[in-house]
Amino acid sequence: LVIHDLLERIGFARFTVRVNHRQLLNGLLETIGLAEQSVGVLRALDKLAKVGPDGVLREMTDVVGASAEQAGKVLEFAKQAGSPAQILDRVENLLSGSERGLAAVAKLRELFRCAATAGLPAERIELDVSIARGLDYYTGTIYETFLGDLPAIGSVCSGGRYDNLAELFTNQSLPGVGASLGLDRLLAAMEELGMVEQN
C-alpha cells in the first residue's frame, strides 16, 4: 500500500507491484531437494529477467550444483501465470509436502484479500512467483514494482519482509517490512515520460 500510494502521489498512473513470498520458493526447494542450496538457487532465479531461462539454468547447474531436472522444476514453477487465486491454487498442489510452502500460500491469499479490501486496483498488484530478490535476508513477502509505460527500465521500487536483519545491529528482535525507491531509474523514467520540468 505504501509503494502504491507513493508512486501514485509522484504522478505515475500505470505501474504494477509484483509480489511473491520467499517461503513459497523455499518450500519448492524443500520438495525438490535443493533446500541446502537455496541461497545460490534464489540468486540465480533473481537474474531471470536479465539472462533468461537458459542463463539461469546454466548458473543453477554449473555454479550452484543443481541437477538439470531440479533446475527445470524451479524454472517451470517460475512460469506460473494467471490471477493470484489461480496461481495459488496450482502452487498449493505443487507444495503439498512443504509446511513452510503451504504457510506462504495462506499468507499470500491473506495479502491479496487485504489489498482488495483496502481498494488497491487489481491491475496494480500481481503475484509473480519468479521474483526471488537475491539478498538472503528476506524471509517473507517480497516486492518489485514495474512501470507500465517503461517495463524495460526494471524495478523502480523493491523490498520485502526481513525477520532477522535488525538483529545485526541490536540485541532486540525487530522484524520489519520495507522498500526503497530506485532513485536513478525513477528519475530516468520521469524524464523520459516528460514528468520533470526542464529548466
JSON list of C-alpha atoms in Angstrom, two decimals:
[
{"chain": "A", "resi": 1, "resn": "LEU", "atom": "CA", "xyz": [0.00, 0.00, 0.00]},
{"chain": "A", "resi": 2, "resn": "VAL", "atom": "CA", "xyz": [2.87, 2.38, 0.76]},
{"chain": "A", "resi": 3, "resn": "ILE", "atom": "CA", "xyz": [4.58, 1.60, -2.57]},
{"chain": "A", "resi": 4, "resn": "HIS", "atom": "CA", "xyz": [1.27, 2.06, -4.40]},
{"chain": "A", "resi": 5, "resn": "ASP", "atom": "CA", "xyz": [0.41, 5.36, -2.75]},
{"chain": "A", "resi": 6, "resn": "LEU", "atom": "CA", "xyz": [3.96, 6.69, -3.16]},
{"chain": "A", "resi": 7, "resn": "LEU", "atom": "CA", "xyz": [4.11, 6.06, -6.92]},
{"chain": "A", "resi": 8, "resn": "GLU", "atom": "CA", "xyz": [0.61, 7.42, -7.38]},
{"chain": "A", "resi": 9, "resn": "ARG", "atom": "CA", "xyz": [1.47, 10.62, -5.49]},
{"chain": "A", "resi": 10, "resn": "ILE", "atom": "CA", "xyz": [4.63, 11.07, -7.60]},
{"chain": "A", "resi": 11, "resn": "GLY", "atom": "CA", "xyz": [2.34, 11.02, -10.62]},
{"chain": "A", "resi": 12, "resn": "PHE", "atom": "CA", "xyz": [2.58, 7.54, -12.15]},
{"chain": "A", "resi": 13, "resn": "ALA", "atom": "CA", "xyz": [-0.70, 6.09, -13.39]},
{"chain": "A", "resi": 14, "resn": "ARG", "atom": "CA", "xyz": [0.48, 2.82, -14.98]},
{"chain": "A", "resi": 15, "resn": "PHE", "atom": "CA", "xyz": [2.54, 0.57, -12.71]},
{"chain": "A", "resi": 16, "resn": "THR", "atom": "CA", "xyz": [2.34, -2.88, -11.14]},
{"chain": "A", "resi": 17, "resn": "VAL", "atom": "CA", "xyz": [3.63, -4.07, -7.78]},
{"chain": "A", "resi": 18, "resn": "ARG", "atom": "CA", "xyz": [4.69, -7.69, -8.26]},
{"chain": "A", "resi": 19, "resn": "VAL", "atom": "CA", "xyz": [4.55, -9.77, -5.10]},
{"chain": "A", "resi": 20, "resn": "ASN", "atom": "CA", "xyz": [5.97, -13.12, -4.05]},
{"chain": "A", "resi": 21, "resn": "HIS", "atom": "CA", "xyz": [6.92, -14.86, -0.80]},
{"chain": "A", "resi": 22, "resn": "ARG", "atom": "CA", "xyz": [10.37, -16.26, -0.06]},
{"chain": "A", "resi": 23, "resn": "GLN", "atom": "CA", "xyz": [8.91, -19.23, 1.83]},
{"chain": "A", "resi": 24, "resn": "LEU", "atom": "CA", "xyz": [6.95, -20.19, -1.27]},
{"chain": "A", "resi": 25, "resn": "LEU", "atom": "CA", "xyz": [10.26, -20.55, -3.08]},
{"chain": "A", "resi": 26, "resn": "ASN", "atom": "CA", "xyz": [11.96, -22.20, -0.10]},
{"chain": "A", "resi": 27, "resn": "GLY", "atom": "CA", "xyz": [9.05, -24.64, 0.11]},
{"chain": "A", "resi": 28, "resn": "LEU", "atom": "CA", "xyz": [9.56, -25.57, -3.53]},
{"chain": "A", "resi": 29, "resn": "LEU", "atom": "CA", "xyz": [13.29, -26.08, -2.95]},
{"chain": "A", "resi": 30, "resn": "GLU", "atom": "CA", "xyz": [12.48, -28.33, 0.01]},
{"chain": "A", "resi": 31, "resn": "THR", "atom": "CA", "xyz": [10.22, -30.54, -2.08]},
{"chain": "A", "resi": 32, "resn": "ILE", "atom": "CA", "xyz": [12.80, -31.00, -4.87]},
{"chain": "A", "resi": 33, "resn": "GLY", "atom": "CA", "xyz": [15.86, -31.48, -2.65]},
{"chain": "A", "resi": 34, "resn": "LEU", "atom": "CA", "xyz": [17.53, -28.08, -3.06]},
{"chain": "A", "resi": 35, "resn": "ALA", "atom": "CA", "xyz": [16.96, -26.61, 0.41]},
{"chain": "A", "resi": 36, "resn": "GLU", "atom": "CA", "xyz": [20.71, -26.62, 1.18]},
{"chain": "A", "resi": 37, "resn": "GLN", "atom": "CA", "xyz": [21.46, -24.63, -1.99]},
{"chain": "A", "resi": 38, "resn": "SER", "atom": "CA", "xyz": [18.62, -22.13, -1.54]},
{"chain": "A", "resi": 39, "resn": "VAL", "atom": "CA", "xyz": [20.82, -19.01, -1.48]},
{"chain": "A", "resi": 40, "resn": "GLY", "atom": "CA", "xyz": [22.53, -19.89, -4.75]},
{"chain": "A", "resi": 41, "resn": "VAL", "atom": "CA", "xyz": [19.33, -21.02, -6.46]},
{"chain": "A", "resi": 42, "resn": "LEU", "atom": "CA", "xyz": [17.45, -17.85, -5.49]},
{"chain": "A", "resi": 43, "resn": "ARG", "atom": "CA", "xyz": [20.34, -15.64, -6.59]},
{"chain": "A", "resi": 44, "resn": "ALA", "atom": "CA", "xyz": [20.28, -17.39, -9.95]},
{"chain": "A", "resi": 45, "resn": "LEU", "atom": "CA", "xyz": [16.50, -17.09, -10.25]},
{"chain": "A", "resi": 46, "resn": "ASP", "atom": "CA", "xyz": [16.72, -13.39, -9.42]},
{"chain": "A", "resi": 47, "resn": "LYS", "atom": "CA", "xyz": [18.59, -12.93, -12.74]},
{"chain": "A", "resi": 48, "resn": "LEU", "atom": "CA", "xyz": [15.79, -14.44, -14.85]},
{"chain": "A", "resi": 49, "resn": "ALA", "atom": "CA", "xyz": [14.77, -11.14, -16.49]},
{"chain": "A", "resi": 50, "resn": "LYS", "atom": "CA", "xyz": [18.41, -10.27, -17.28]},
{"chain": "A", "resi": 51, "resn": "VAL", "atom": "CA", "xyz": [19.89, -13.56, -18.51]},
{"chain": "A", "resi": 52, "resn": "GLY", "atom": "CA", "xyz": [16.77, -15.54, -19.48]},
{"chain": "A", "resi": 53, "resn": "PRO", "atom": "CA", "xyz": [15.84, -19.14, -18.63]},
{"chain": "A", "resi": 54, "resn": "ASP", "atom": "CA", "xyz": [18.91, -20.67, -20.31]},
{"chain": "A", "resi": 55, "resn": "GLY", "atom": "CA", "xyz": [21.27, -18.42, -18.33]},
{"chain": "A", "resi": 56, "resn": "VAL", "atom": "CA", "xyz": [19.50, -19.24, -15.07]},
{"chain": "A", "resi": 57, "resn": "LEU", "atom": "CA", "xyz": [19.55, -22.97, -15.89]},
{"chain": "A", "resi": 58, "resn": "ARG", "atom": "CA", "xyz": [23.32, -22.80, -16.55]},
{"chain": "A", "resi": 59, "resn": "GLU", "atom": "CA", "xyz": [24.01, -20.97, -13.30]},
{"chain": "A", "resi": 60, "resn": "MET", "atom": "CA", "xyz": [21.88, -23.37, -11.26]},
{"chain": "A", "resi": 61, "resn": "THR", "atom": "CA", "xyz": [23.61, -26.43, -12.73]},
{"chain": "A", "resi": 62, "resn": "ASP", "atom": "CA", "xyz": [27.18, -25.18, -13.27]},
{"chain": "A", "resi": 63, "resn": "VAL", "atom": "CA", "xyz": [27.60, -22.89, -10.26]},
{"chain": "A", "resi": 64, "resn": "VAL", "atom": "CA", "xyz": [25.04, -23.99, -7.67]},
{"chain": "A", "resi": 65, "resn": "GLY", "atom": "CA", "xyz": [25.22, -27.73, -8.36]},
{"chain": "A", "resi": 66, "resn": "ALA", "atom": "CA", "xyz": [21.55, -28.45, -9.06]},
{"chain": "A", "resi": 67, "resn": "SER", "atom": "CA", "xyz": [20.71, -31.21, -11.49]},
{"chain": "A", "resi": 68, "resn": "ALA", "atom": "CA", "xyz": [19.16, -30.26, -14.82]},
{"chain": "A", "resi": 69, "resn": "GLU", "atom": "CA", "xyz": [15.89, -31.82, -13.62]},
{"chain": "A", "resi": 70, "resn": "GLN", "atom": "CA", "xyz": [15.89, -29.78, -10.39]},
{"chain": "A", "resi": 71, "resn": "ALA", "atom": "CA", "xyz": [16.73, -26.55, -12.21]},
{"chain": "A", "resi": 72, "resn": "GLY", "atom": "CA", "xyz": [13.98, -27.30, -14.73]},
{"chain": "A", "resi": 73, "resn": "LYS", "atom": "CA", "xyz": [11.44, -27.71, -11.93]},
{"chain": "A", "resi": 74, "resn": "VAL", "atom": "CA", "xyz": [12.41, -24.31, -10.49]},
{"chain": "A", "resi": 75, "resn": "LEU", "atom": "CA", "xyz": [12.02, -22.66, -13.89]},
{"chain": "A", "resi": 76, "resn": "GLU", "atom": "CA", "xyz": [8.71, -24.43, -14.54]},
{"chain": "A", "resi": 77, "resn": "PHE", "atom": "CA", "xyz": [7.44, -23.20, -11.16]},
{"chain": "A", "resi": 78, "resn": "ALA", "atom": "CA", "xyz": [8.55, -19.64, -12.01]},
{"chain": "A", "resi": 79, "resn": "LYS", "atom": "CA", "xyz": [6.42, -19.66, -15.20]},
{"chain": "A", "resi": 80, "resn": "GLN", "atom": "CA", "xyz": [3.10, -19.74, -13.30]},
{"chain": "A", "resi": 81, "resn": "ALA", "atom": "CA", "xyz": [0.66, -17.20, -14.74]},
{"chain": "A", "resi": 82, "resn": "GLY", "atom": "CA", "xyz": [-2.92, -16.12, -14.14]},
{"chain": "A", "resi": 83, "resn": "SER", "atom": "CA", "xyz": [-4.80, -14.42, -11.34]},
{"chain": "A", "resi": 84, "resn": "PRO", "atom": "CA", "xyz": [-3.36, -14.64, -7.81]},
{"chain": "A", "resi": 85, "resn": "ALA", "atom": "CA", "xyz": [-6.10, -17.14, -6.88]},
{"chain": "A", "resi": 86, "resn": "GLN", "atom": "CA", "xyz": [-5.37, -19.34, -9.91]},
{"chain": "A", "resi": 87, "resn": "ILE", "atom": "CA", "xyz": [-1.62, -19.34, -9.28]},
{"chain": "A", "resi": 88, "resn": "LEU", "atom": "CA", "xyz": [-2.03, -20.06, -5.57]},
{"chain": "A", "resi": 89, "resn": "ASP", "atom": "CA", "xyz": [-4.37, -22.97, -6.29]},
{"chain": "A", "resi": 90, "resn": "ARG", "atom": "CA", "xyz": [-1.76, -24.51, -8.60]},
{"chain": "A", "resi": 91, "resn": "VAL", "atom": "CA", "xyz": [1.26, -23.95, -6.35]},
{"chain": "A", "resi": 92, "resn": "GLU", "atom": "CA", "xyz": [-0.65, -25.23, -3.32]},
{"chain": "A", "resi": 93, "resn": "ASN", "atom": "CA", "xyz": [-0.80, -28.61, -5.07]},
{"chain": "A", "resi": 94, "resn": "LEU", "atom": "CA", "xyz": [2.89, -28.43, -6.02]},
{"chain": "A", "resi": 95, "resn": "LEU", "atom": "CA", "xyz": [3.88, -27.65, -2.41]},
{"chain": "A", "resi": 96, "resn": "SER", "atom": "CA", "xyz": [1.67, -30.22, -0.68]},
{"chain": "A", "resi": 97, "resn": "GLY", "atom": "CA", "xyz": [4.70, -31.75, 1.08]},
{"chain": "A", "resi": 98, "resn": "SER", "atom": "CA", "xyz": [6.08, -28.48, 2.47]},
{"chain": "A", "resi": 99, "resn": "GLU", "atom": "CA", "xyz": [4.69, -26.91, 5.64]},
{"chain": "A", "resi": 100, "resn": "ARG", "atom": "CA", "xyz": [6.53, -23.63, 5.04]},
{"chain": "A", "resi": 101, "resn": "GLY", "atom": "CA", "xyz": [5.37, -23.51, 1.41]},
{"chain": "A", "resi": 102, "resn": "LEU", "atom": "CA", "xyz": [1.73, -24.04, 2.38]},
{"chain": "A", "resi": 103, "resn": "ALA", "atom": "CA", "xyz": [2.01, -21.39, 5.12]},
{"chain": "A", "resi": 104, "resn": "ALA", "atom": "CA", "xyz": [3.31, -18.96, 2.47]},
{"chain": "A", "resi": 105, "resn": "VAL", "atom": "CA", "xyz": [0.34, -19.78, 0.22]},
{"chain": "A", "resi": 106, "resn": "ALA", "atom": "CA", "xyz": [-2.02, -18.91, 3.10]},
{"chain": "A", "resi": 107, "resn": "LYS", "atom": "CA", "xyz": [-0.17, -15.64, 3.79]},
{"chain": "A", "resi": 108, "resn": "LEU", "atom": "CA", "xyz": [-0.30, -14.62, 0.15]},
{"chain": "A", "resi": 109, "resn": "ARG", "atom": "CA", "xyz": [-4.03, -15.37, -0.02]},
{"chain": "A", "resi": 110, "resn": "GLU", "atom": "CA", "xyz": [-4.47, -13.09, 3.00]},
{"chain": "A", "resi": 111, "resn": "LEU", "atom": "CA", "xyz": [-2.30, -10.36, 1.46]},
{"chain": "A", "resi": 112, "resn": "PHE", "atom": "CA", "xyz": [-4.35, -10.27, -1.75]},
{"chain": "A", "resi": 113, "resn": "ARG", "atom": "CA", "xyz": [-7.62, -10.28, 0.24]},
{"chain": "A", "resi": 114, "resn": "CYS", "atom": "CA", "xyz": [-6.36, -7.34, 2.32]},
{"chain": "A", "resi": 115, "resn": "ALA", "atom": "CA", "xyz": [-5.18, -5.45, -0.79]},
{"chain": "A", "resi": 116, "resn": "ALA", "atom": "CA", "xyz": [-8.62, -5.86, -2.38]},
{"chain": "A", "resi": 117, "resn": "THR", "atom": "CA", "xyz": [-10.38, -4.78, 0.83]},
{"chain": "A", "resi": 118, "resn": "ALA", "atom": "CA", "xyz": [-8.14, -1.71, 1.02]},
{"chain": "A", "resi": 119, "resn": "GLY", "atom": "CA", "xyz": [-9.22, -0.76, -2.51]},
{"chain": "A", "resi": 120, "resn": "LEU", "atom": "CA", "xyz": [-5.95, -1.44, -4.32]},
{"chain": "A", "resi": 121, "resn": "PRO", "atom": "CA", "xyz": [-6.79, -1.76, -8.04]},
{"chain": "A", "resi": 122, "resn": "ALA", "atom": "CA", "xyz": [-6.30, -5.37, -9.16]},
{"chain": "A", "resi": 123, "resn": "GLU", "atom": "CA", "xyz": [-4.23, -4.26, -12.17]},
{"chain": "A", "resi": 124, "resn": "ARG", "atom": "CA", "xyz": [-1.68, -2.65, -9.86]},
{"chain": "A", "resi": 125, "resn": "ILE", "atom": "CA", "xyz": [-0.80, -5.73, -7.82]},
{"chain": "A", "resi": 126, "resn": "GLU", "atom": "CA", "xyz": [0.03, -9.17, -9.15]},
{"chain": "A", "resi": 127, "resn": "LEU", "atom": "CA", "xyz": [1.50, -12.43, -7.93]},
{"chain": "A", "resi": 128, "resn": "ASP", "atom": "CA", "xyz": [4.79, -13.22, -9.69]},
{"chain": "A", "resi": 129, "resn": "VAL", "atom": "CA", "xyz": [6.35, -16.42, -8.32]},
{"chain": "A", "resi": 130, "resn": "SER", "atom": "CA", "xyz": [9.52, -15.84, -10.35]},
{"chain": "A", "resi": 131, "resn": "ILE", "atom": "CA", "xyz": [10.56, -12.89, -8.16]},
{"chain": "A", "resi": 132, "resn": "ALA", "atom": "CA", "xyz": [13.31, -14.03, -5.79]},
{"chain": "A", "resi": 133, "resn": "ARG", "atom": "CA", "xyz": [15.13, -10.88, -4.56]},
{"chain": "A", "resi": 134, "resn": "GLY", "atom": "CA", "xyz": [18.65, -12.30, -4.44]},
{"chain": "A", "resi": 135, "resn": "LEU", "atom": "CA", "xyz": [19.56, -10.96, -0.99]},
{"chain": "A", "resi": 136, "resn": "ASP", "atom": "CA", "xyz": [19.32, -13.72, 1.59]},
{"chain": "A", "resi": 137, "resn": "TYR", "atom": "CA", "xyz": [17.97, -11.60, 4.45]},
{"chain": "A", "resi": 138, "resn": "TYR", "atom": "CA", "xyz": [14.43, -11.63, 3.05]},
{"chain": "A", "resi": 139, "resn": "THR", "atom": "CA", "xyz": [12.21, -14.06, 4.95]},
{"chain": "A", "resi": 140, "resn": "GLY", "atom": "CA", "xyz": [8.64, -13.34, 3.82]},
{"chain": "A", "resi": 141, "resn": "THR", "atom": "CA", "xyz": [6.84, -11.26, 1.23]},
{"chain": "A", "resi": 142, "resn": "ILE", "atom": "CA", "xyz": [8.97, -9.64, -1.48]},
{"chain": "A", "resi": 143, "resn": "TYR", "atom": "CA", "xyz": [8.08, -6.80, -3.87]},
{"chain": "A", "resi": 144, "resn": "GLU", "atom": "CA", "xyz": [9.25, -5.38, -7.18]},
{"chain": "A", "resi": 145, "resn": "THR", "atom": "CA", "xyz": [7.50, -2.52, -8.97]},
{"chain": "A", "resi": 146, "resn": "PHE", "atom": "CA", "xyz": [7.46, -2.03, -12.73]},
{"chain": "A", "resi": 147, "resn": "LEU", "atom": "CA", "xyz": [6.20, 0.90, -14.78]},
{"chain": "A", "resi": 148, "resn": "GLY", "atom": "CA", "xyz": [3.58, 0.04, -17.40]},
{"chain": "A", "resi": 149, "resn": "ASP", "atom": "CA", "xyz": [4.99, 2.56, -19.90]},
{"chain": "A", "resi": 150, "resn": "LEU", "atom": "CA", "xyz": [8.64, 1.60, -19.38]},
{"chain": "A", "resi": 151, "resn": "PRO", "atom": "CA", "xyz": [8.90, -2.05, -18.24]},
{"chain": "A", "resi": 152, "resn": "ALA", "atom": "CA", "xyz": [12.42, -2.40, -19.68]},
{"chain": "A", "resi": 153, "resn": "ILE", "atom": "CA", "xyz": [13.77, 0.11, -17.16]},
{"chain": "A", "resi": 154, "resn": "GLY", "atom": "CA", "xyz": [13.44, -2.59, -14.47]},
{"chain": "A", "resi": 155, "resn": "SER", "atom": "CA", "xyz": [12.09, -2.41, -10.95]},
{"chain": "A", "resi": 156, "resn": "VAL", "atom": "CA", "xyz": [11.78, 1.13, -9.60]},
{"chain": "A", "resi": 157, "resn": "CYS", "atom": "CA", "xyz": [10.78, 0.20, -6.04]},
{"chain": "A", "resi": 158, "resn": "SER", "atom": "CA", "xyz": [11.68, -3.09, -4.35]},
{"chain": "A", "resi": 159, "resn": "GLY", "atom": "CA", "xyz": [11.81, -4.63, -0.91]},
{"chain": "A", "resi": 160, "resn": "GLY", "atom": "CA", "xyz": [10.22, -7.19, 1.36]},
{"chain": "A", "resi": 161, "resn": "ARG", "atom": "CA", "xyz": [9.95, -8.67, 4.83]},
{"chain": "A", "resi": 162, "resn": "TYR", "atom": "CA", "xyz": [13.04, -9.42, 6.88]},
{"chain": "A", "resi": 163, "resn": "ASP", "atom": "CA", "xyz": [12.63, -11.07, 10.27]},
{"chain": "A", "resi": 164, "resn": "ASN", "atom": "CA", "xyz": [16.24, -11.05, 11.42]},
{"chain": "A", "resi": 165, "resn": "LEU", "atom": "CA", "xyz": [18.03, -8.19, 9.67]},
{"chain": "A", "resi": 166, "resn": "ALA", "atom": "CA", "xyz": [17.82, -5.68, 12.53]},
{"chain": "A", "resi": 167, "resn": "GLU", "atom": "CA", "xyz": [19.49, -8.18, 14.87]},
{"chain": "A", "resi": 168, "resn": "LEU", "atom": "CA", "xyz": [22.78, -7.44, 13.07]},
{"chain": "A", "resi": 169, "resn": "PHE", "atom": "CA", "xyz": [22.68, -4.04, 14.77]},
{"chain": "A", "resi": 170, "resn": "THR", "atom": "CA", "xyz": [20.79, -4.65, 18.03]},
{"chain": "A", "resi": 171, "resn": "ASN", "atom": "CA", "xyz": [20.04, -7.41, 20.52]},
{"chain": "A", "resi": 172, "resn": "GLN", "atom": "CA", "xyz": [16.31, -6.79, 20.09]},
{"chain": "A", "resi": 173, "resn": "SER", "atom": "CA", "xyz": [14.17, -8.89, 17.80]},
{"chain": "A", "resi": 174, "resn": "LEU", "atom": "CA", "xyz": [12.80, -6.33, 15.32]},
{"chain": "A", "resi": 175, "resn": "PRO", "atom": "CA", "xyz": [11.19, -7.92, 12.28]},
{"chain": "A", "resi": 176, "resn": "GLY", "atom": "CA", "xyz": [10.18, -5.46, 9.60]},
{"chain": "A", "resi": 177, "resn": "VAL", "atom": "CA", "xyz": [8.91, -4.86, 6.10]},
{"chain": "A", "resi": 178, "resn": "GLY", "atom": "CA", "xyz": [10.50, -2.22, 3.93]},
{"chain": "A", "resi": 179, "resn": "ALA", "atom": "CA", "xyz": [11.01, -0.99, 0.41]},
{"chain": "A", "resi": 180, "resn": "SER", "atom": "CA", "xyz": [13.20, 1.57, -1.25]},
{"chain": "A", "resi": 181, "resn": "LEU", "atom": "CA", "xyz": [12.93, 3.61, -4.42]},
{"chain": "A", "resi": 182, "resn": "GLY", "atom": "CA", "xyz": [15.45, 3.13, -7.20]},
{"chain": "A", "resi": 183, "resn": "LEU", "atom": "CA", "xyz": [16.03, 6.86, -7.46]},
{"chain": "A", "resi": 184, "resn": "ASP", "atom": "CA", "xyz": [18.20, 6.85, -10.61]},
{"chain": "A", "resi": 185, "resn": "ARG", "atom": "CA", "xyz": [15.78, 4.62, -12.52]},
{"chain": "A", "resi": 186, "resn": "LEU", "atom": "CA", "xyz": [12.77, 6.55, -11.28]},
{"chain": "A", "resi": 187, "resn": "LEU", "atom": "CA", "xyz": [14.22, 9.91, -12.33]},
{"chain": "A", "resi": 188, "resn": "ALA", "atom": "CA", "xyz": [15.27, 8.50, -15.72]},
{"chain": "A", "resi": 189, "resn": "ALA", "atom": "CA", "xyz": [11.72, 7.22, -16.22]},
{"chain": "A", "resi": 190, "resn": "MET", "atom": "CA", "xyz": [10.21, 10.54, -15.18]},
{"chain": "A", "resi": 191, "resn": "GLU", "atom": "CA", "xyz": [12.44, 12.40, -17.64]},
{"chain": "A", "resi": 192, "resn": "GLU", "atom": "CA", "xyz": [11.54, 10.00, -20.46]},
{"chain": "A", "resi": 193, "resn": "LEU", "atom": "CA", "xyz": [7.83, 10.37, -19.72]},
{"chain": "A", "resi": 194, "resn": "GLY", "atom": "CA", "xyz": [8.02, 14.17, -19.53]},
{"chain": "A", "resi": 195, "resn": "MET", "atom": "CA", "xyz": [7.23, 14.30, -15.81]},
{"chain": "A", "resi": 196, "resn": "VAL", "atom": "CA", "xyz": [10.20, 16.52, -14.86]},
{"chain": "A", "resi": 197, "resn": "GLU", "atom": "CA", "xyz": [10.30, 20.22, -15.60]},
{"chain": "A", "resi": 198, "resn": "GLN", "atom": "CA", "xyz": [13.27, 21.16, -17.74]},
{"chain": "A", "resi": 199, "resn": "ASN", "atom": "CA", "xyz": [14.93, 24.44, -16.66]}
]
